[in-house]
Structures are given as structure tokens and as C-alpha cells.
Coordinates of C-alpha atoms and ligand atoms in Angstrom, one line a residue:
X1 CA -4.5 -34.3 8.0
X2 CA -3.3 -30.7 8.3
X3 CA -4.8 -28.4 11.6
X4 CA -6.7 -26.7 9.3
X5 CA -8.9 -29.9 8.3
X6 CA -9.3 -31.8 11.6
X7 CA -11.3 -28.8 13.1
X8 CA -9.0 -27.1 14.9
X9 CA -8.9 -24.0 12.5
X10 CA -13.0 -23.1 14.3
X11 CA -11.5 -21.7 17.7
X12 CA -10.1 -18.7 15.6
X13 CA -13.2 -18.3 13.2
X14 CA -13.7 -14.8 12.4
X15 CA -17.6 -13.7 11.6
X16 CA -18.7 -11.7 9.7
X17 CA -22.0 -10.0 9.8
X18 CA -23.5 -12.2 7.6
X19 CA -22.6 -15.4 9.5
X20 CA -23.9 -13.9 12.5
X21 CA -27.2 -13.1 11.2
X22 CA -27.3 -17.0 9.4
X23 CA -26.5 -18.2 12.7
X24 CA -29.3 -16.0 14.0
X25 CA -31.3 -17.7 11.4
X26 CA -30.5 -21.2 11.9
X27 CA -30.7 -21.0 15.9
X28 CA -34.0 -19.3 15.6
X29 CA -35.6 -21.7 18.2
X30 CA -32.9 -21.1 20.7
X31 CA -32.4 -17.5 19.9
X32 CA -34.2 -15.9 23.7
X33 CA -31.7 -18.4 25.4
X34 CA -28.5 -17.3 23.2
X35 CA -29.5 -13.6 23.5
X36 CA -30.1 -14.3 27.5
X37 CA -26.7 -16.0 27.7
X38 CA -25.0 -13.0 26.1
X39 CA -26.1 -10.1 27.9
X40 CA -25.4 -12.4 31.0
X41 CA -21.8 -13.0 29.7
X42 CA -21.6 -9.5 29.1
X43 CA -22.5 -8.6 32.6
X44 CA -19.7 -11.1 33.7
X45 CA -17.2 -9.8 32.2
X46 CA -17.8 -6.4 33.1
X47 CA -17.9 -7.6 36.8
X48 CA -14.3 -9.8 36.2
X49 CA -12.8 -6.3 34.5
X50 CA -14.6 -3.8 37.2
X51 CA -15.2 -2.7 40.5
X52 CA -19.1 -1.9 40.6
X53 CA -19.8 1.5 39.5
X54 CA -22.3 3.9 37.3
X55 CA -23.3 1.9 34.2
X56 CA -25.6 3.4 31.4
X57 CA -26.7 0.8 28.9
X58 CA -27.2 2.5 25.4
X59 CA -29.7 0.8 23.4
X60 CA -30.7 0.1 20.2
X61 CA -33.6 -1.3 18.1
X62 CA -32.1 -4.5 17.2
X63 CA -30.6 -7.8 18.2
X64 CA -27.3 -5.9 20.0
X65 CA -29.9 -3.2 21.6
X66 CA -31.5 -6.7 23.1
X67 CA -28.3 -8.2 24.5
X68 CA -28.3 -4.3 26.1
X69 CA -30.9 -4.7 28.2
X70 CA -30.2 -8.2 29.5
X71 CA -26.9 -7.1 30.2
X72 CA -28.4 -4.3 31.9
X73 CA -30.9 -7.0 34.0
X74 CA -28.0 -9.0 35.5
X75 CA -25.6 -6.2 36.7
X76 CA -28.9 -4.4 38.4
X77 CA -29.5 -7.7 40.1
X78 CA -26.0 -7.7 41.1
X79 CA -26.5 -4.6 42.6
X80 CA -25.0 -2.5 40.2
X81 CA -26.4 1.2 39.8
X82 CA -27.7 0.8 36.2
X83 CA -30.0 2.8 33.5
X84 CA -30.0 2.4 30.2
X85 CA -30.6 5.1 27.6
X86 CA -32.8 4.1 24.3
X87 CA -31.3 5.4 20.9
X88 CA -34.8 4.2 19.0
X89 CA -37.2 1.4 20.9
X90 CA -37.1 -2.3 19.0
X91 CA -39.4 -3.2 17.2
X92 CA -42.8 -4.1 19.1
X93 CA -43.2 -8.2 19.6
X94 CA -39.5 -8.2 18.5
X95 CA -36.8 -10.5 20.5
X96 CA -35.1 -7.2 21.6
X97 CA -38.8 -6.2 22.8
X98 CA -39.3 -8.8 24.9
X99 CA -35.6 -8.4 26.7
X100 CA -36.6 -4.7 26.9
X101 CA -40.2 -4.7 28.5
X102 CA -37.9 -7.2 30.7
X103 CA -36.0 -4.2 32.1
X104 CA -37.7 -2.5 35.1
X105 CA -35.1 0.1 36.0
X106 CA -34.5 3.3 35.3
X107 CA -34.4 5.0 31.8
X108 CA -33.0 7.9 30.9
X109 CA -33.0 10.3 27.8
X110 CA -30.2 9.2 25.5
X111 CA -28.3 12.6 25.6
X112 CA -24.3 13.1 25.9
X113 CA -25.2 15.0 29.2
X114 CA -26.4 11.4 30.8
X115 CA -23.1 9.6 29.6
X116 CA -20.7 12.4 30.8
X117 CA -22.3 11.3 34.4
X118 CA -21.9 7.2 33.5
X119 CA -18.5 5.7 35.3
X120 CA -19.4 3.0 32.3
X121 CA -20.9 3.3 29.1
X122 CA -22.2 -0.2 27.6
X123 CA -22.2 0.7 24.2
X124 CA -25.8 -1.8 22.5
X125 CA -26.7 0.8 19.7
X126 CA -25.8 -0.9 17.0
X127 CA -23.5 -4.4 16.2
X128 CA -23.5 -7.4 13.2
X129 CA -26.5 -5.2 11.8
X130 CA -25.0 -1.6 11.3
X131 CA -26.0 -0.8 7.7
X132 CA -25.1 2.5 7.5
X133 CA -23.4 5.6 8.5
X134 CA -23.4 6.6 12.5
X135 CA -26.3 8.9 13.1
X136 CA -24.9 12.0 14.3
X137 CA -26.8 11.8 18.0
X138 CA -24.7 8.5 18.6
X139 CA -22.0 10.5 17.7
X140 CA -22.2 13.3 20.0
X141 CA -23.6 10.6 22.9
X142 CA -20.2 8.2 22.9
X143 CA -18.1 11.4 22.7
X144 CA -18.9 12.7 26.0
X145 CA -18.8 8.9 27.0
X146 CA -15.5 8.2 29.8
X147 CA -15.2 4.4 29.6
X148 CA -17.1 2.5 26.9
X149 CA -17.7 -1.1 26.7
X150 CA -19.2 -2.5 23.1
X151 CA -21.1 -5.3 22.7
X152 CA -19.7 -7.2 19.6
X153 CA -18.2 -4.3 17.8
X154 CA -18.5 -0.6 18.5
X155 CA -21.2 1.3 16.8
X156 CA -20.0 2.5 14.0
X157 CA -17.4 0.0 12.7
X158 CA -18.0 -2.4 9.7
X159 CA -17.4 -5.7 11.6
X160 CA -16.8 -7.6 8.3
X161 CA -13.9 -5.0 7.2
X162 CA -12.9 -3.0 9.7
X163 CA -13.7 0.4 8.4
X164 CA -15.5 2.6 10.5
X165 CA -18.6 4.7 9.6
X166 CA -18.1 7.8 11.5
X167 CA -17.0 9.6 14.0
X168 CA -16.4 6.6 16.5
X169 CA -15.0 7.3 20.1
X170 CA -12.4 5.0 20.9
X171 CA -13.9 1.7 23.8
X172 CA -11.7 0.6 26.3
X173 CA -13.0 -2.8 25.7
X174 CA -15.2 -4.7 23.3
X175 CA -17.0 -8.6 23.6
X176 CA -17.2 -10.1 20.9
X177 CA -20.2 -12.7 21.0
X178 CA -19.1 -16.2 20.1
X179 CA -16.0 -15.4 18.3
X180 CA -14.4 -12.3 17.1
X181 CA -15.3 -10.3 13.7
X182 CA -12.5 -9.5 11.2
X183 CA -13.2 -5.3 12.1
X184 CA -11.7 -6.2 15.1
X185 CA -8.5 -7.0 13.7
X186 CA -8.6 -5.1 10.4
X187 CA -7.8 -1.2 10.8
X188 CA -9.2 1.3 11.5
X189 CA -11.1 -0.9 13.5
X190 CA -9.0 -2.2 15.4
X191 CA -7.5 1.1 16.6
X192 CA -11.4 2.2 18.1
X193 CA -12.1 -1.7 19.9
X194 CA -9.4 -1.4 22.8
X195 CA -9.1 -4.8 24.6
X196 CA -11.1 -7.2 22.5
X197 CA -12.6 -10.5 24.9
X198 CA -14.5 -13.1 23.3
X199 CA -17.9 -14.2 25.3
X200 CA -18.5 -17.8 25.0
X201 CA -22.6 -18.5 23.8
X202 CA -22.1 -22.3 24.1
X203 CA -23.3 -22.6 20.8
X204 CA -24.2 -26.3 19.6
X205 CA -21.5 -27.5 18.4
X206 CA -23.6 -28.5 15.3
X207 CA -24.2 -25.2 14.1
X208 CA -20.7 -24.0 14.5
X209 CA -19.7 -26.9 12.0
X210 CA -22.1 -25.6 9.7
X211 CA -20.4 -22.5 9.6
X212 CA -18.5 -21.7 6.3
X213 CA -16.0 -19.8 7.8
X214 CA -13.5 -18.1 5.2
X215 CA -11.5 -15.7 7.4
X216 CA -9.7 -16.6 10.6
X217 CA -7.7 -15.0 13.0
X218 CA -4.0 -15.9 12.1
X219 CA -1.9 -18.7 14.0
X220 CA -0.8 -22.0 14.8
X221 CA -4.3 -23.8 14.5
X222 CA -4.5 -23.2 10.8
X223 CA -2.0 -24.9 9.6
X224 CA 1.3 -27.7 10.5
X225 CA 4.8 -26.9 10.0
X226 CA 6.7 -30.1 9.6
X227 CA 8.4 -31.3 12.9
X228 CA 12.3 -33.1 12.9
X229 CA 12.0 -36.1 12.3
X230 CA 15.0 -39.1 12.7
X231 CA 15.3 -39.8 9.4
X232 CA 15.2 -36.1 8.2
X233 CA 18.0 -35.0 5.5
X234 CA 18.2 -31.5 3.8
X235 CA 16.1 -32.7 0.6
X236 CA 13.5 -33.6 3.0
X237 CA 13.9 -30.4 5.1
X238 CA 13.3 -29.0 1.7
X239 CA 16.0 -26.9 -1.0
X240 CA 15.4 -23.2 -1.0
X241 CA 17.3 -21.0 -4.3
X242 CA 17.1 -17.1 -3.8
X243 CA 18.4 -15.2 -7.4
X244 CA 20.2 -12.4 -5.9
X245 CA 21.0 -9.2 -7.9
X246 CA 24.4 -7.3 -8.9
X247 CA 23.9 -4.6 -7.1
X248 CA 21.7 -4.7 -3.8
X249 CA 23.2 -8.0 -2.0
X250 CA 21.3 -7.0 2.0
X251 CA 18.1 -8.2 0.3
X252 CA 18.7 -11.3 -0.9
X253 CA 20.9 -12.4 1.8
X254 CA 18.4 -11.4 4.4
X255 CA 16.0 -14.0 2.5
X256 CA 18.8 -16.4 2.4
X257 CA 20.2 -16.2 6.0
X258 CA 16.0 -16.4 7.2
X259 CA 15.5 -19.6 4.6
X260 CA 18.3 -21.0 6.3
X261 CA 17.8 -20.1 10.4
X262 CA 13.7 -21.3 10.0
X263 CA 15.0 -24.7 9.2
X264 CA 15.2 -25.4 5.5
X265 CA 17.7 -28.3 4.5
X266 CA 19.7 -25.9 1.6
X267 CA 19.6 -22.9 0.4
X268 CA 21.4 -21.6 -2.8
X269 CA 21.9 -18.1 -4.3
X270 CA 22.2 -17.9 -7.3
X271 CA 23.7 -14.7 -8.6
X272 CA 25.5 -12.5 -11.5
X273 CA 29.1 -13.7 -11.6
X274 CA 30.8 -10.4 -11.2
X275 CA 28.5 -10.3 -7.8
X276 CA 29.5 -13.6 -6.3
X277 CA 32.6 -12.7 -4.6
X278 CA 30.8 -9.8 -2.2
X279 CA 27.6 -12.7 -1.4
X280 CA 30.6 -14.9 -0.2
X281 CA 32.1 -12.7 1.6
X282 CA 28.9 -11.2 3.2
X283 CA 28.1 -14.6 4.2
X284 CA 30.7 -17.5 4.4
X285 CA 28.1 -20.2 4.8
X286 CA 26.6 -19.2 1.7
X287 CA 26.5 -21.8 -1.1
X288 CA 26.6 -19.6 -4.2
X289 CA 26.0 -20.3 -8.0
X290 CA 27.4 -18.5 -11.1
X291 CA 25.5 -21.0 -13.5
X292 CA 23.1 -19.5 -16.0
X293 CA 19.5 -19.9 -14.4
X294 CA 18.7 -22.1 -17.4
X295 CA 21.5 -24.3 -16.1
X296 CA 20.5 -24.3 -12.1
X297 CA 16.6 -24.9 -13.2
X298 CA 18.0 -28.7 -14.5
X299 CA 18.5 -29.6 -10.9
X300 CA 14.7 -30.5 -10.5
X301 CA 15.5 -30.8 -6.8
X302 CA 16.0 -27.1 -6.7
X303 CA 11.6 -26.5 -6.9
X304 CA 11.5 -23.4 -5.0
X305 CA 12.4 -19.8 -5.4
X306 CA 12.5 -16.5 -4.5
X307 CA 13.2 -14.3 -6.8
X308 CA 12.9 -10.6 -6.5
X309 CA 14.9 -9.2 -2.9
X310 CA 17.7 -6.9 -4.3
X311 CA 16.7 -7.3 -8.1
X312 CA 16.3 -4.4 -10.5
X313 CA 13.8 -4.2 -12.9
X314 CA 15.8 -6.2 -15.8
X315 CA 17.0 -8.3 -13.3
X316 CA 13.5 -9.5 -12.7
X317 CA 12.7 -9.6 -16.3
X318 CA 15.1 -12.0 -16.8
X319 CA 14.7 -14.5 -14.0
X320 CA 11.1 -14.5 -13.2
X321 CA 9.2 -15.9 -16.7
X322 CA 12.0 -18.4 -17.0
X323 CA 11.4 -19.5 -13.3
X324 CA 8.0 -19.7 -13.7
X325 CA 8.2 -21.6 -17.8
X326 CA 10.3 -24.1 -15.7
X327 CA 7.3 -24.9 -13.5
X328 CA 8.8 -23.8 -10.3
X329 CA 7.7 -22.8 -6.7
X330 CA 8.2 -18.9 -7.0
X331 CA 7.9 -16.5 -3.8
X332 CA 7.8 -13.5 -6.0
X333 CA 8.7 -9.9 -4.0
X334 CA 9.9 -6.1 -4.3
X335 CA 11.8 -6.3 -7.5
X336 CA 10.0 -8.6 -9.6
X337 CA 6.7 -7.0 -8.2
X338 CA 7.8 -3.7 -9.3
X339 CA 8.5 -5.2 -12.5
X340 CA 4.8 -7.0 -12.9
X341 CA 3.3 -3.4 -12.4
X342 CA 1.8 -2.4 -15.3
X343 CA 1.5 -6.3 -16.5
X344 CA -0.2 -8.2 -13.5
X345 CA -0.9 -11.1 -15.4
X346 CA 2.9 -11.9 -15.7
X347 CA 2.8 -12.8 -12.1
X348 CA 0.4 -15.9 -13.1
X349 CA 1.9 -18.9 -12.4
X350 CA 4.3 -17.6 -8.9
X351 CA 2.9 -19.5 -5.7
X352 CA 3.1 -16.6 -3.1
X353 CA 3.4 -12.8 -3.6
X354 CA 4.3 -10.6 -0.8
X355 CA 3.4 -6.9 -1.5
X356 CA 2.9 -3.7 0.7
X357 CA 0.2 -1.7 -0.1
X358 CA 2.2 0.8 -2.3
X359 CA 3.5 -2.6 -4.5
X360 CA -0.3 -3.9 -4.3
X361 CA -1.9 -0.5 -5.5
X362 CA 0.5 -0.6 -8.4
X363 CA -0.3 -4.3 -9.3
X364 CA -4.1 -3.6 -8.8
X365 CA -4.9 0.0 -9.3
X366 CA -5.9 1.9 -6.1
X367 CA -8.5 0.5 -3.4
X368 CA -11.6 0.0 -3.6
X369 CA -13.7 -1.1 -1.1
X370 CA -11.8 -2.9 2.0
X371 CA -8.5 -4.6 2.2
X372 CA -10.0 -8.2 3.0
X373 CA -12.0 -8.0 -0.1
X374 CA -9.2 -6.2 -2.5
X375 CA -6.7 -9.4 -1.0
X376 CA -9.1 -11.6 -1.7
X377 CA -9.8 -10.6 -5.8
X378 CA -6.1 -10.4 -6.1
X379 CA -5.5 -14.2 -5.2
X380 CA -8.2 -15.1 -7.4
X381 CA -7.4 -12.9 -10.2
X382 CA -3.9 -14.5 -10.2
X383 CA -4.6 -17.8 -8.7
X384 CA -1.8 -17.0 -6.2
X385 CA -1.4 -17.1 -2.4
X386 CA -1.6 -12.9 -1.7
X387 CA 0.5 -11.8 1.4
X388 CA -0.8 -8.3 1.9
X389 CA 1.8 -6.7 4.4
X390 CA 0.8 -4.2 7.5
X391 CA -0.1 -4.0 10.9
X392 CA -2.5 -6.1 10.2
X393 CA -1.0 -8.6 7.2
X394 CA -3.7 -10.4 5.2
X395 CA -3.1 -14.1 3.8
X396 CA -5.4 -14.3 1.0
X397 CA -5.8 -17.8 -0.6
X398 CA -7.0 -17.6 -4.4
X399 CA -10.3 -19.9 -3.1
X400 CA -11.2 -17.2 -0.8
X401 CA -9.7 -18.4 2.4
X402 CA -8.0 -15.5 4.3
X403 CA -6.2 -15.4 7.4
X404 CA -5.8 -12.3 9.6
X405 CA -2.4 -12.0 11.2
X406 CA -1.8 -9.2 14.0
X407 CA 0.8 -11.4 16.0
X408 CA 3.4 -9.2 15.0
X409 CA 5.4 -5.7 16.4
X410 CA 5.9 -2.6 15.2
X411 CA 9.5 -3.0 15.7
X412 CA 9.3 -5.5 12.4
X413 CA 8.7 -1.9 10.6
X414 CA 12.1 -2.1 9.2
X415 CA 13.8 -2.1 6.2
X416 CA 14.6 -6.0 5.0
X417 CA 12.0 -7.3 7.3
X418 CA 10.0 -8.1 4.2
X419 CA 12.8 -9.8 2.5
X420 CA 13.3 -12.3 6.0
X421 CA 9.6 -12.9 5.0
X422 CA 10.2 -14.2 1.5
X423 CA 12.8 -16.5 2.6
X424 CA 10.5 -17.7 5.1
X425 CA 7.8 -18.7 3.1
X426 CA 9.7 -20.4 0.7
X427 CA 11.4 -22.5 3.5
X428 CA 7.9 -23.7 4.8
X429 CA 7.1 -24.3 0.7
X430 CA 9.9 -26.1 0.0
X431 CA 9.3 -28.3 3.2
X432 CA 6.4 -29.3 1.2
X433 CA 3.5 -27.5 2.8
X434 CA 0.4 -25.9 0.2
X435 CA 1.0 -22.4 -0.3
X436 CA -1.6 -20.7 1.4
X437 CA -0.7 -22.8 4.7
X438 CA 3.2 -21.6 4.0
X439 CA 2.4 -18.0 3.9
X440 CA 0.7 -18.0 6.9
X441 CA 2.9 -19.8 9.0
X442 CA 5.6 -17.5 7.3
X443 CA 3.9 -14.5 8.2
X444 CA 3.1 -16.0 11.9
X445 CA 7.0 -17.1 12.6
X446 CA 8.3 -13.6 11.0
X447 CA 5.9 -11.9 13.8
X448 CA 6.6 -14.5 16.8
X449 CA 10.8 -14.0 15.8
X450 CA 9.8 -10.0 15.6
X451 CA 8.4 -9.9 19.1
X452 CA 11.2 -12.0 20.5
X453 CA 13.9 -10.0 19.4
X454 CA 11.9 -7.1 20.1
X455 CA 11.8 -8.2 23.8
X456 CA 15.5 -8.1 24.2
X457 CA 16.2 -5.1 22.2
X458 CA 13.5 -2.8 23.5
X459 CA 11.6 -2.7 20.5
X460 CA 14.2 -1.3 18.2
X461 CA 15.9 -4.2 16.2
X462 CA 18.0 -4.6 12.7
X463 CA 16.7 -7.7 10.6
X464 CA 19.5 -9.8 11.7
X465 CA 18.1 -9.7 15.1
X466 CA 15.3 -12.0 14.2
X467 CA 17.5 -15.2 12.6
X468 CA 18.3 -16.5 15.7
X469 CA 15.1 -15.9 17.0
X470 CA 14.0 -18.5 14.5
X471 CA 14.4 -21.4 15.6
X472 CA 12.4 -20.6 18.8
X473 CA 9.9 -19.2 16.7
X474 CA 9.1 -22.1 14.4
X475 CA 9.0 -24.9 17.7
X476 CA 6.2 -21.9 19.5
X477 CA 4.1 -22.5 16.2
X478 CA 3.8 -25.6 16.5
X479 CA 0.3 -27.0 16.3
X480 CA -1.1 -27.3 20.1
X481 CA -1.9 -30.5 20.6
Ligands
LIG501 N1 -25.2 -15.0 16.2 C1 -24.7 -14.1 17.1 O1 -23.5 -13.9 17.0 C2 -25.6 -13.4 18.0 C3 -25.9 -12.0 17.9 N2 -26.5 -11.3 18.8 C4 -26.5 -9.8 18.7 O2 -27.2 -9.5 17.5 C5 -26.6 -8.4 17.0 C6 -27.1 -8.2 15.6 O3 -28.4 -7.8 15.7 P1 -29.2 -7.2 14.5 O4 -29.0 -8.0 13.3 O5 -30.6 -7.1 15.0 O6 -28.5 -5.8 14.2 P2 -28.2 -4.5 15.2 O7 -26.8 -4.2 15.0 O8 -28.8 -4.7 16.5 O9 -29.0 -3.3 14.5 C7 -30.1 -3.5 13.6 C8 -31.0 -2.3 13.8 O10 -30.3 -1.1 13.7 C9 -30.8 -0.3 12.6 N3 -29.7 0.4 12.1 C10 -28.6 -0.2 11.5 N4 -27.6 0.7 11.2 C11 -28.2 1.9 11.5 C12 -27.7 3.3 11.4 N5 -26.5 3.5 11.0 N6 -28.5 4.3 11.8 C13 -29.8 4.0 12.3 N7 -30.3 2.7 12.4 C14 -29.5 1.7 12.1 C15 -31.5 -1.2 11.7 O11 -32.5 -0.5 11.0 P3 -33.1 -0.9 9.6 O12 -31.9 -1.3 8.7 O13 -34.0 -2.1 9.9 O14 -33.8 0.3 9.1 C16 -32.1 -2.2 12.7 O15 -33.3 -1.7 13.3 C17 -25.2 -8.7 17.1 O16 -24.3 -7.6 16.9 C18 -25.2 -9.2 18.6 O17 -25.1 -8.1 19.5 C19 -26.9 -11.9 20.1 O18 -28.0 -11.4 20.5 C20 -27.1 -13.4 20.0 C21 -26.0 -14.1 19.2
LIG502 K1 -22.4 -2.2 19.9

């Protein structure tokens, strides 16, 4: 039973607005308690984070106004100087209502002149139920604001996507209730939420299993890499081919040299024969094959591929269809994705593609809507595992699964980065893991290796840096026990 089945996979839930305001729904009965218990968390964390000082509460009419003014309740009691400033009241006989005719302290007149004076600003305008853009007075207020605190997300951003819907002053911190939202990971968002904490609601267990959660928070929980066993050999560790190209042999040979550090049993190149002298000598280890493809495709032990690192266009052309007519694995990337542009549909068929947003715009035509979503229609479209690469990488499974990754460093922004990926992920395929499981622990072990090497070259590193980094990397992702 793989991580992502036994359970596990729920401590990095991400929710979106929509499963907030279901769970909302479902725990109606127990809603005054949850509410209570997280403007009281709130309050906690502010006191583990701060010395006491100023606080202004800003609040709103709904649900996150209410956690506002509990928040606001338990810091006063703590002895706290508090007020709290009212965008628009709740709604009378509302939950929110009842937590604010709860609060007997001061109020003051929500103006930007009343946060300038605020050491803290708790930031309970607006969370999971933002439905449009930022009015401009909440604007104006947060921008004269010093040190914000949001409850859940910051007014303003789109917790199911990230994007943010205004003018948004950057927090120095944001609590996420229960778990954290997918905007908190997803940019812009992510630039505006500054240290993101998760408050714990001790939800019932029961209703968090009832949860159908489709985007996580990328790492270790969501999937198992295989572990060494005693009777492993290197058809069992898995057999990686790479097709490398006549002209540009870095590519390739970074995906080869990563295949082969992360832990895969073999890995072949198979390559133009006028080529196959420089692959040898640009790598000594390297077992490389002159064969026609049609001729290395017998070897039904040779089931995965990556084809694309260092291949021009007609390169691509004439590897890639007869990889995938012979039923293979195929990690398709750069080359052949350039190729597919213009013809998406020859991509059907390849198990994992790996594009940046330039080689994703010219497979899918230019964004629409958010990342999360756009990742997610891709893998469906294609019924294929979509790595979306960035800052913040998307794995987007064609069943709608996606996992967030930001366990990564901008040090990886390097040229042939992206090829150490490809060889990554088909070393985890071709150690028999399902392919959306494989990309992510690619994409997690790529960023793990990244920060690693990073560490020891102070930030700036080549892609060789990472191979021996891998080894390291793939024991840290292991699944905790
Ligand atoms: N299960 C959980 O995780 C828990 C969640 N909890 C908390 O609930 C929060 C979600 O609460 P929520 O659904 O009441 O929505 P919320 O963000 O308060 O705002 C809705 C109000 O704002 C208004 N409005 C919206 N956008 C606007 C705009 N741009 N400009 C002007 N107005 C705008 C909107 O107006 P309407 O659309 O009705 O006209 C409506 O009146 C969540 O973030 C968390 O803090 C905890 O209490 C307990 C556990
Ligand atoms: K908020």
C-alpha cells in the first residue's frame, strides 16, 4: 500500500475554498466551538511569535471577520492592548455576530490612519470566502499597515490559486486554519503570505476523511520510493534508456548521469553512431548503443525512456512515435516537446511530460485562468502525468490529483537542471512506481539534491553539483515512518 493510500498523504492536504466552506457545512453543529478554537489559536501563535504590543483586529462580515474578534477576545484577556476596526459589520444573528457582540473592547474607525498607529495588524477582512476584487478602502487600510498577520490567507488572494485580487500589502505571517490552501504556495500568492503556520482546529478525524482532497502540498508522505533490498539486482532497480542527439550531448548526459546517481539498476544511451564516440568519452561509465531504436525497442527489459534532452526537432520526430508504437514508458522533454507544439495530441501515449511555462504555452495556447487548473486540463487532455516547472512546480495527475512542490532553491534555476529531472523521473518509473507518484518524488529529490548542493556552494551550483547529492536525497525522501 503506497503513502498515498494508507492516510498519510491528509497531513499535507491543501484546501481549497470550497472544502473549507463543505467542511463549514458538514461541522455545522460544532461550527461556535471550531470558530472559538481558531481565533484562540490565532491568539497563540501571535503570543509564541511576539512580545505583547498594539494589535488592531480588522474585521469583516464573514466567517474570517468572526475568527477576528475571538482572536481579538483572548489577546485582550491576555492583557494585550487591542481594538479591532470593522470593514462592514456581519450579518445580524450570524456566527460572526455572535463572536462580535462578544467583543467588549474598543473599536475604532477602519481608516489607514488607525493602522499606521497598530504595532500589529491582524488582517480578518476577508479569507476562504473572498469572491471578488479587493475594495479599494482595504487597500489603502493594509498599506499603511507595519506588520500584518492574516488569518487563513491575506485579503485579497485567491486561496484556491494563488492569484491575488488587488493591490495586496505584503504579511509577515499568515495561519492557515486546519491546513494550508494551495494560494499559499502558488505565486503570486505565495510572495504576499510571508511565514505561513498552520493552526491545528482538532477537527474530528471523521470529517477530515471525508475530505476529497485533490491537491497537496508536495513531499515524502504522498508517495514510496522503493528501498534496497538483499536480493535487489539492476532489473529490479529498474533499466533506464535516454536517446541522446548528434549534436547537444550536456543534455542527455545530464539525464543519464542523474538516472544513474538516484539509484536506477542501468542506464543506456542510445545515440546517432557518428555521436557515440564524444558520449564515451564525456562519460566513461556510460553504456552506449549504436543500434537502430527499432532494434534496442526488442529488449522488452528496456520499458523506460527519455527521449527529448539534446534532441532537435527531427531528432524527436524520429524517436518519439516509435517509442511510444512500441508501448514504452516515455519521460518526454525539451526537444520532443518542442517538436509536439503545434500537434499536442502526438504526445498521447508518453507517461510524464516535463514542460516550463514557455514549452507548456506552446503545447496549450496561452493561460487562462490559474496554473493549478491549466496543469490539471493538460494531464487530462493527454492522459499524461504533467510536470509544470517553476518556483512553484505543479505535478498534475490526468485524474485530477495535483501536488504542489516548493521544496526546492533558486540555485536549481540553471541550465540542465531540467534534464537531471527527466532522468529522475524515469529512474523512479522504471523502479516500477505509477507515474504520477514518480514525478513527484522526482520533482521532490531534484529539489532536496538542489538545496544540498546549494548549501555547500553558496547557492550558486552547475548541474553536476547535484549527482552526488543524490543518493542523500533519495534516503531523506523516504516515507517517515
Ligand atoms: N473550515 C474552516 O477551515 C474554517 C473556516 N473558518 C473561517 O471562515 C472563513 C471563511 O468564511 P466565509 O465563508 O464567511 O468568508 P469570508 O472570507 O469571511 O467573507 C465572506 C464575506 O465577505 C464578503 N466579501 C467577499 N469578498 C468581498 C469583496 N472582495 N469585497 C467586499 N465583500 C466581500 C461576502 O459578501 P457577499 O458575497 O455575501 O456579498 C461575505 O459577506 C475562513 O477563511 C476562515 O477564516 C473558521 O472560522 C472555522 C474553520
Ligand atoms: K484574512
Amino acid at each position: 500500500m503506497s503513502c498515498f493510500q494508507c492516510g498519510k498523504a491528509l497531513a499535507s492536504a491543501l484546501l481549497s475554498p470550497e472544502d473549507t466552506q463543505r467542511m463549514d457545512r458538514e461541522m455545522a453543529s460544532i461550527l461556535p466551538m471550531v470558530m472559538e478554537r481558531a481565533g484562540m489559536m490565532v491568539a497563540r501563535l501571535i503570543r509564541q511569535h511576539r512580545r505583547p504590543c498594539r494589535v488592531l483586529v480588522a474585521c469583516g462580515p464573514g466567517n474570517n471577520g468572526g475568527d477576528g474578534y475571538v482572536a481579538a477576545r483572548y489577546l485582550s484577556e491576555w492583557g494585550w492592548p487591542v481594538s479591532v476596526a470593522s470593514f462592514q459589520l456581519p450579518r445580524e444573528g450570524s456566527l460572526a455576530d455572535q463572536m462580535a457582540r462578544r467583543w467588549k473592547g474598543a473599536m475604532v474607525p477602519f481608516v489607514p490612519e488607525e493602522a499606521q498607529q497598530a504595532d500589529l495588524v491582524i488582517d480578518a477582512v476577508f479569507g476562504a470566502g473572498m469572491n471578488r476584487d479587493l475594495p479599494e478602502a482595504v487597500e489603502r487600510f493594509f498599506a499603511a499597515a507595519g506588520q500584518i498577520v492574516a488569518i487563513d490567507v491575506p485579503s485579497g488572494l485567491d486561496g484556491a490559486t494563488g492569484a491575488v485580487r488587488g493591490q495586496v500589502t505584503p504579511c509577515w505571517m499568515s495561519i492557515a486554519l486546519i491546513r494550508k490552501r494551495p494560494g499559499h504556495l502558488l505565486s503570486p500568492g505565495r510572495e504576499i503570505c510571508g511565514e505561513v503556520v498552520c493552526a491545528d482546529l482538532a477537527i474530528p478525524e471523521a470529517i477530515m476523511a471525508e475530505m476529497d482532497v485533490r491537491v497537496w502540498e508536495n513531499g515524502p508522505s504522498l508517495w514510496s520510493i522503493p528501498v534496497q533490498a538483499a536480493d535487489d539486482h539492476k532489473y529490479k532497480r529498474g533499466v533506464v534508456s535516454i536517446c541522446g542527439g548528434a549534436e547537444m550531448h550536456g543534455a542527455a548526459l545530464f539525464a543519464f548521469e542523474a538516472a544513474r546517481h538516484v539509484g536506477a539498476g542501468l542506464v543506456r544511451l542510445t545515440v546517432p553512431s557518428d555521436a557515440a564516440l564524444l558520449y564515451r568519452l564525456a562519460s566513461p561509465a556510460a553504456i552506449v548503443d549504436t543500434q537502430p531504436l527499432e532494434q534496442a525497442l526488442k529488449d522488452e527489459r528496456r520499458h523506460v525512456w527519455v527521449c527529448g534532452p539534446g534532441l532537435g526537432m527531427e531528432e524527436a520526430e524520429q524517436t518519439l512515435p516509435l517509442l511510444l508504437k512500441a508501448g514504452r514508458q516515455v519521460v518526454a522533454d525539451a526537444g520532443a516537446l518542442s517538436w509536439a507544439a503545434g500537434k499536442t495530441e502526438a504526445l498521447k501515449g508518453v507517461s510524464v511530460i516535463t514542460p516550463h511555462m514557455g514549452e507548456f504555452s506552446r503545447l496549450f495556447g496561452d493561460l487562462t485562468g490559474s496554473r493549478l487548473d491549466a496543469a490539471r486540463r493538460a494531464a487530462a487532455e493527454l492522459d499524461t502525468v504533467v510536470i509544470l516547472k517553476g518556483a512553484d512546480t505543479l505535478i498534475a495527475a490526468p485524474d485530477g490529483r495535483v501536488a504542489v512542490n516548493v521544496h526546492a532553491t533558486p540555485a536549481l534555476a540553471v541550465a540542465g537542471a531540467g534534464d537531471v529531472l527527466s532522468g529522475l523521473v524515469a529512474a523512479f518509473l522504471a523502479a516500477g512506481m505509477p507515474a504520477w507518484e514518480a514525478a513527484a518524488a522526482a520533482v521532490w529529490v531534484h529539489g532536496e539534491a538542489g538545496q544540498r548542493a546549494a548549501e555547500k556552494k553558496a547557492g550558486w551550483i552547475v548541474p553536476e553539483d547535484l549527482f552526488y547529492e543524490l543518493g542523500r536525497a533519495r534516503q531523506a525522501a523516504s516515507c517517515p515512518a
